[in-house]
Amino acid sequence: MNMDLAAERLRHPEVFRGKGWLRWLLLSAVVAYLGYLMWLFDFSRVFTDLPRVWVILRLMLDWNGIAEWDHVELWRSMLETVAMAYLGTMLAVVFAVPLGFLGARNVIPERVFHFITRRMFDGLRGLDQLIWALVFVRAMGLGPIAGIMAIAVAETGILAKLFAEAVENIDRRQVEGITSVGAGFIARLRFAVLPQVLPVMISQTLYSIESNSREATILGLVGAGGIGLRLSERIQINAWDQVAYVIVLILISVTLIDTTSRYLRLRLIGVIRT
Amino acid sequence: MTALDPTGDPAYRLFQQRFGALRRSRQTESALTVAAVILLFVVAAVWTDFSPEKMVNGIPRIGEYFGKLFSIEPKRGADPIAVLALPHLFGGVKEPQSIAYWFYRIGTYATLLWQTIEMAILATAIGFGAAFALSFPATRTFVGSRVIVFATRRLLEVMRTIPQVVLAFILVWPFGIGPLAGILAIAIHTTGALGKLFCELNENADLRPVDGIRSVGGSWLAQIRFAVVPQVLPGFLSYALLRFEINVRSSTIIGFVGAGGIGQELKRVIGFNIYEEVSAIVILILLIVAAIDLISEQIRHRFIGAAA
């Protein structure tokens, strides 16, 4: 088949037309802006300093001194990190359950109150855990307790919001059913609300423990205990082999916690039955 | 109305028996779970040397610290006063208790905040580009070779699992203290996170356009360019915008390890106990993060929500 391209182009000009100059202008403006940013942030150094990256990587992969490293200290700190995440999240749950009920629109149908509680949750959530940790280290001294408090405070904001949404999304009909047979406030909460929100709360909590164990690994960088402290010491003395070891340790622990938590969550929603 | 007495019915008794057994097993399960949760809590508390007492003892100190954040000492040795007071609220820079006095370094903060946002923009753009390129070889439906898919997926996984603050801390050594290390760290993390999401979008893409392009002799690149990209691009952009919000947050803290932006300044003022500046910077961070969230939400709703 021999198609006459020129004739086709004449017959259907809209198919062959370019995407329009405006789009190209926009695209080149974006590219120019990104180029400007790269110039601003001295991006050429990525290439000039690349040899230094190779030096670090080579040192990281050389594990000849593994026998002399302080394994007990590192493993202790890793477990401490996980314990911090667990404690912080559990404390947050203790605060977030009542706050979640208070912040739910269908529990307290007062617009002003709802607005205030929600903004409070936003405030707790808006600051990163690391900022909280830095503040708590200043206020309470170095150590895991500052990290636990930082996790608890930041996580309270997150969980309270999610719990409030879970309470808001319950099926009203179950509450009405229980009410229609004469149940009081406590009985309504226990038999109509709790069965609906509990699975959401538990799976959310598990997820929080999971993500907080990730987050807790860096809290030590500002002095709030756990593996991060060991990591920052080793980065500062350029012990790159041990840095790599600690990172591997973190990756393994995080993966383990992820897998356990995913298994528990699946069991919770009934996919896996034992 | 005759009252039926079902207790004699064997079927009813069987029901009672099984219901009772199920109920008991559920109750034991719940009790065991609660016990395990509490036991873990105690073990963790012992391990980290944590006690409720310590926490309660710490609360006054935290209160004191937060009090200091919102008070100033206009003269050396004088009693601290609240950072703001109504009669002085709109006074000049030299007048204590005015907004201008509290935020007297607003020029520096604004420069650093803008730098923080620019860091987030560049890191998101680089991460988007890299994730875009890597997502196609990581998609099972487009690539025959299992080795390539496996290798790219593991690469993306490592990129997103290493905490970005740790990465920034390491990169500060070769690239020096400053924004460059932070940008690279965020970009690497973004690549991993977006790559995974893009991959999922690719897997859900309709394969018939791909077959169409292949049937007229299009190369692999042509198949991707003309059959897949038009389908997935709106989703990609939507995820990238969401990621931009997250990256703005990250770039405010990445400076704690010396990787540029407002975080570096925040770390400095916390370290030197310049209390009123700590609260000023924190308030600005909260405002800027909220503003970026709002803007990005608007963009997603208006431009991409319609297309996707």
PDB file of C-alpha atoms in Angstrom, chain B residues 126-233:
ATOM      1  CA  ILE B 126      14.475  15.321  39.398  1.00  0.00           C
ATOM      2  CA  GLY B 127      12.716  12.534  41.263  1.00  0.00           C
ATOM      3  CA  PHE B 128       9.813  12.687  38.815  1.00  0.00           C
ATOM      4  CA  GLY B 129      12.162  12.405  35.838  1.00  0.00           C
ATOM      5  CA  ALA B 130      14.091   9.488  37.295  1.00  0.00           C
ATOM      6  CA  ALA B 131      10.950   7.689  38.465  1.00  0.00           C
ATOM      7  CA  PHE B 132       9.374   8.242  35.034  1.00  0.00           C
ATOM      8  CA  ALA B 133      12.362   6.651  33.313  1.00  0.00           C
ATOM      9  CA  LEU B 134      12.668   3.763  35.781  1.00  0.00           C
ATOM     10  CA  SER B 135       8.971   2.932  36.069  1.00  0.00           C
ATOM     11  CA  PHE B 136       8.730   1.418  32.571  1.00  0.00           C
ATOM     12  CA  PRO B 137      11.552  -1.123  32.929  1.00  0.00           C
ATOM     13  CA  ALA B 138      10.074  -1.983  36.349  1.00  0.00           C
ATOM     14  CA  THR B 139       6.659  -2.873  34.917  1.00  0.00           C
ATOM     15  CA  ARG B 140       6.116  -6.583  34.342  1.00  0.00           C
ATOM     16  CA  THR B 141       3.608  -6.132  31.539  1.00  0.00           C
ATOM     17  CA  PHE B 142       6.005  -4.117  29.353  1.00  0.00           C
ATOM     18  CA  VAL B 143       9.274  -5.964  29.845  1.00  0.00           C
ATOM     19  CA  GLY B 144       9.911  -9.563  28.925  1.00  0.00           C
ATOM     20  CA  SER B 145      13.108  -9.954  30.897  1.00  0.00           C
ATOM     21  CA  ARG B 146      12.406 -10.854  34.530  1.00  0.00           C
ATOM     22  CA  VAL B 147      15.941  -9.867  35.529  1.00  0.00           C
ATOM     23  CA  ILE B 148      15.482  -6.242  34.439  1.00  0.00           C
ATOM     24  CA  VAL B 149      12.133  -5.973  36.242  1.00  0.00           C
ATOM     25  CA  PHE B 150      13.546  -7.510  39.418  1.00  0.00           C
ATOM     26  CA  ALA B 151      16.690  -5.352  39.394  1.00  0.00           C
ATOM     27  CA  THR B 152      14.836  -2.060  38.804  1.00  0.00           C
ATOM     28  CA  ARG B 153      12.252  -2.879  41.452  1.00  0.00           C
ATOM     29  CA  ARG B 154      14.904  -3.637  44.077  1.00  0.00           C
ATOM     30  CA  LEU B 155      16.725  -0.428  43.145  1.00  0.00           C
ATOM     31  CA  LEU B 156      13.549   1.605  43.664  1.00  0.00           C
ATOM     32  CA  GLU B 157      12.893  -0.205  46.932  1.00  0.00           C
ATOM     33  CA  VAL B 158      16.342   0.607  48.344  1.00  0.00           C
ATOM     34  CA  MET B 159      15.954   4.227  47.217  1.00  0.00           C
ATOM     35  CA  ARG B 160      12.746   4.681  49.174  1.00  0.00           C
ATOM     36  CA  THR B 161      13.629   2.631  52.262  1.00  0.00           C
ATOM     37  CA  ILE B 162      16.783   4.459  53.331  1.00  0.00           C
ATOM     38  CA  PRO B 163      15.538   7.344  55.498  1.00  0.00           C
ATOM     39  CA  GLN B 164      16.131  10.566  53.568  1.00  0.00           C
ATOM     40  CA  VAL B 165      17.564  12.407  56.557  1.00  0.00           C
ATOM     41  CA  VAL B 166      20.187   9.672  56.899  1.00  0.00           C
ATOM     42  CA  LEU B 167      20.870   9.931  53.190  1.00  0.00           C
ATOM     43  CA  ALA B 168      21.250  13.707  53.475  1.00  0.00           C
ATOM     44  CA  PHE B 169      23.616  13.287  56.419  1.00  0.00           C
ATOM     45  CA  ILE B 170      25.801  10.944  54.373  1.00  0.00           C
ATOM     46  CA  LEU B 171      25.662  13.134  51.253  1.00  0.00           C
ATOM     47  CA  VAL B 172      26.765  16.188  53.223  1.00  0.00           C
ATOM     48  CA  TRP B 173      30.218  14.603  53.353  1.00  0.00           C
ATOM     49  CA  PRO B 174      30.906  14.446  49.591  1.00  0.00           C
ATOM     50  CA  PHE B 175      28.822  17.468  48.546  1.00  0.00           C
ATOM     51  CA  GLY B 176      29.480  19.778  51.473  1.00  0.00           C
ATOM     52  CA  ILE B 177      27.117  21.499  53.883  1.00  0.00           C
ATOM     53  CA  GLY B 178      24.321  23.208  51.962  1.00  0.00           C
ATOM     54  CA  PRO B 179      21.159  22.623  49.966  1.00  0.00           C
ATOM     55  CA  LEU B 180      22.704  20.380  47.304  1.00  0.00           C
ATOM     56  CA  ALA B 181      22.988  17.346  49.624  1.00  0.00           C
ATOM     57  CA  GLY B 182      19.409  17.855  50.778  1.00  0.00           C
ATOM     58  CA  ILE B 183      18.069  18.138  47.233  1.00  0.00           C
ATOM     59  CA  LEU B 184      19.837  14.940  46.173  1.00  0.00           C
ATOM     60  CA  ALA B 185      18.611  13.043  49.242  1.00  0.00           C
ATOM     61  CA  ILE B 186      14.992  14.102  48.685  1.00  0.00           C
ATOM     62  CA  ALA B 187      15.295  13.418  44.948  1.00  0.00           C
ATOM     63  CA  ILE B 188      16.548   9.876  45.575  1.00  0.00           C
ATOM     64  CA  HIS B 189      13.741   9.161  48.022  1.00  0.00           C
ATOM     65  CA  THR B 190      11.187  10.677  45.643  1.00  0.00           C
ATOM     66  CA  THR B 191      12.454   8.472  42.825  1.00  0.00           C
ATOM     67  CA  GLY B 192      11.863   5.361  44.920  1.00  0.00           C
ATOM     68  CA  ALA B 193       8.457   6.402  46.201  1.00  0.00           C
ATOM     69  CA  LEU B 194       7.093   7.710  42.886  1.00  0.00           C
ATOM     70  CA  GLY B 195       8.646   4.839  40.923  1.00  0.00           C
ATOM     71  CA  LYS B 196       6.569   2.338  42.858  1.00  0.00           C
ATOM     72  CA  LEU B 197       3.342   4.311  42.368  1.00  0.00           C
ATOM     73  CA  PHE B 198       4.056   4.891  38.659  1.00  0.00           C
ATOM     74  CA  CYS B 199       4.704   1.194  38.276  1.00  0.00           C
ATOM     75  CA  GLU B 200       1.269   0.400  39.662  1.00  0.00           C
ATOM     76  CA  LEU B 201      -0.331   2.881  37.242  1.00  0.00           C
ATOM     77  CA  ASN B 202       1.594   1.292  34.360  1.00  0.00           C
ATOM     78  CA  GLU B 203       0.350  -2.146  35.291  1.00  0.00           C
ATOM     79  CA  ASN B 204      -3.233  -0.917  35.153  1.00  0.00           C
ATOM     80  CA  ALA B 205      -2.762   0.730  31.750  1.00  0.00           C
ATOM     81  CA  ASP B 206      -4.798  -0.621  28.876  1.00  0.00           C
ATOM     82  CA  LEU B 207      -2.576  -2.885  26.729  1.00  0.00           C
ATOM     83  CA  ARG B 208      -4.607  -2.619  23.512  1.00  0.00           C
ATOM     84  CA  PRO B 209      -2.991   0.661  22.389  1.00  0.00           C
ATOM     85  CA  VAL B 210       0.394  -1.018  22.941  1.00  0.00           C
ATOM     86  CA  ASP B 211      -0.656  -3.880  20.651  1.00  0.00           C
ATOM     87  CA  GLY B 212      -1.845  -1.318  18.125  1.00  0.00           C
ATOM     88  CA  ILE B 213       1.492   0.488  18.015  1.00  0.00           C
ATOM     89  CA  ARG B 214       3.389  -2.803  17.891  1.00  0.00           C
ATOM     90  CA  SER B 215       1.220  -4.048  15.017  1.00  0.00           C
ATOM     91  CA  VAL B 216       2.329  -1.121  12.844  1.00  0.00           C
ATOM     92  CA  GLY B 217       5.968  -1.819  13.704  1.00  0.00           C
ATOM     93  CA  GLY B 218       6.581   0.639  16.550  1.00  0.00           C
ATOM     94  CA  SER B 219       9.709   0.059  18.607  1.00  0.00           C
ATOM     95  CA  TRP B 220       9.530  -0.493  22.392  1.00  0.00           C
ATOM     96  CA  LEU B 221      10.175   3.199  22.970  1.00  0.00           C
ATOM     97  CA  ALA B 222       7.456   4.139  20.486  1.00  0.00           C
ATOM     98  CA  GLN B 223       5.027   1.777  22.227  1.00  0.00           C
ATOM     99  CA  ILE B 224       5.734   3.423  25.559  1.00  0.00           C
ATOM    100  CA  ARG B 225       5.693   6.944  24.128  1.00  0.00           C
ATOM    101  CA  PHE B 226       2.503   6.739  22.092  1.00  0.00           C
ATOM    102  CA  ALA B 227       0.486   3.991  23.780  1.00  0.00           C
ATOM    103  CA  VAL B 228       1.300   4.133  27.498  1.00  0.00           C
ATOM    104  CA  VAL B 229       2.394   7.683  28.344  1.00  0.00           C
ATOM    105  CA  PRO B 230      -0.842   9.374  27.205  1.00  0.00           C
ATOM    106  CA  GLN B 231      -2.796   6.989  29.435  1.00  0.00           C
ATOM    107  CA  VAL B 232      -0.724   7.302  32.588  1.00  0.00           C
ATOM    108  CA  LEU B 233       0.565  10.894  32.489  1.00  0.00           C
TER     109      LEU B 233
END
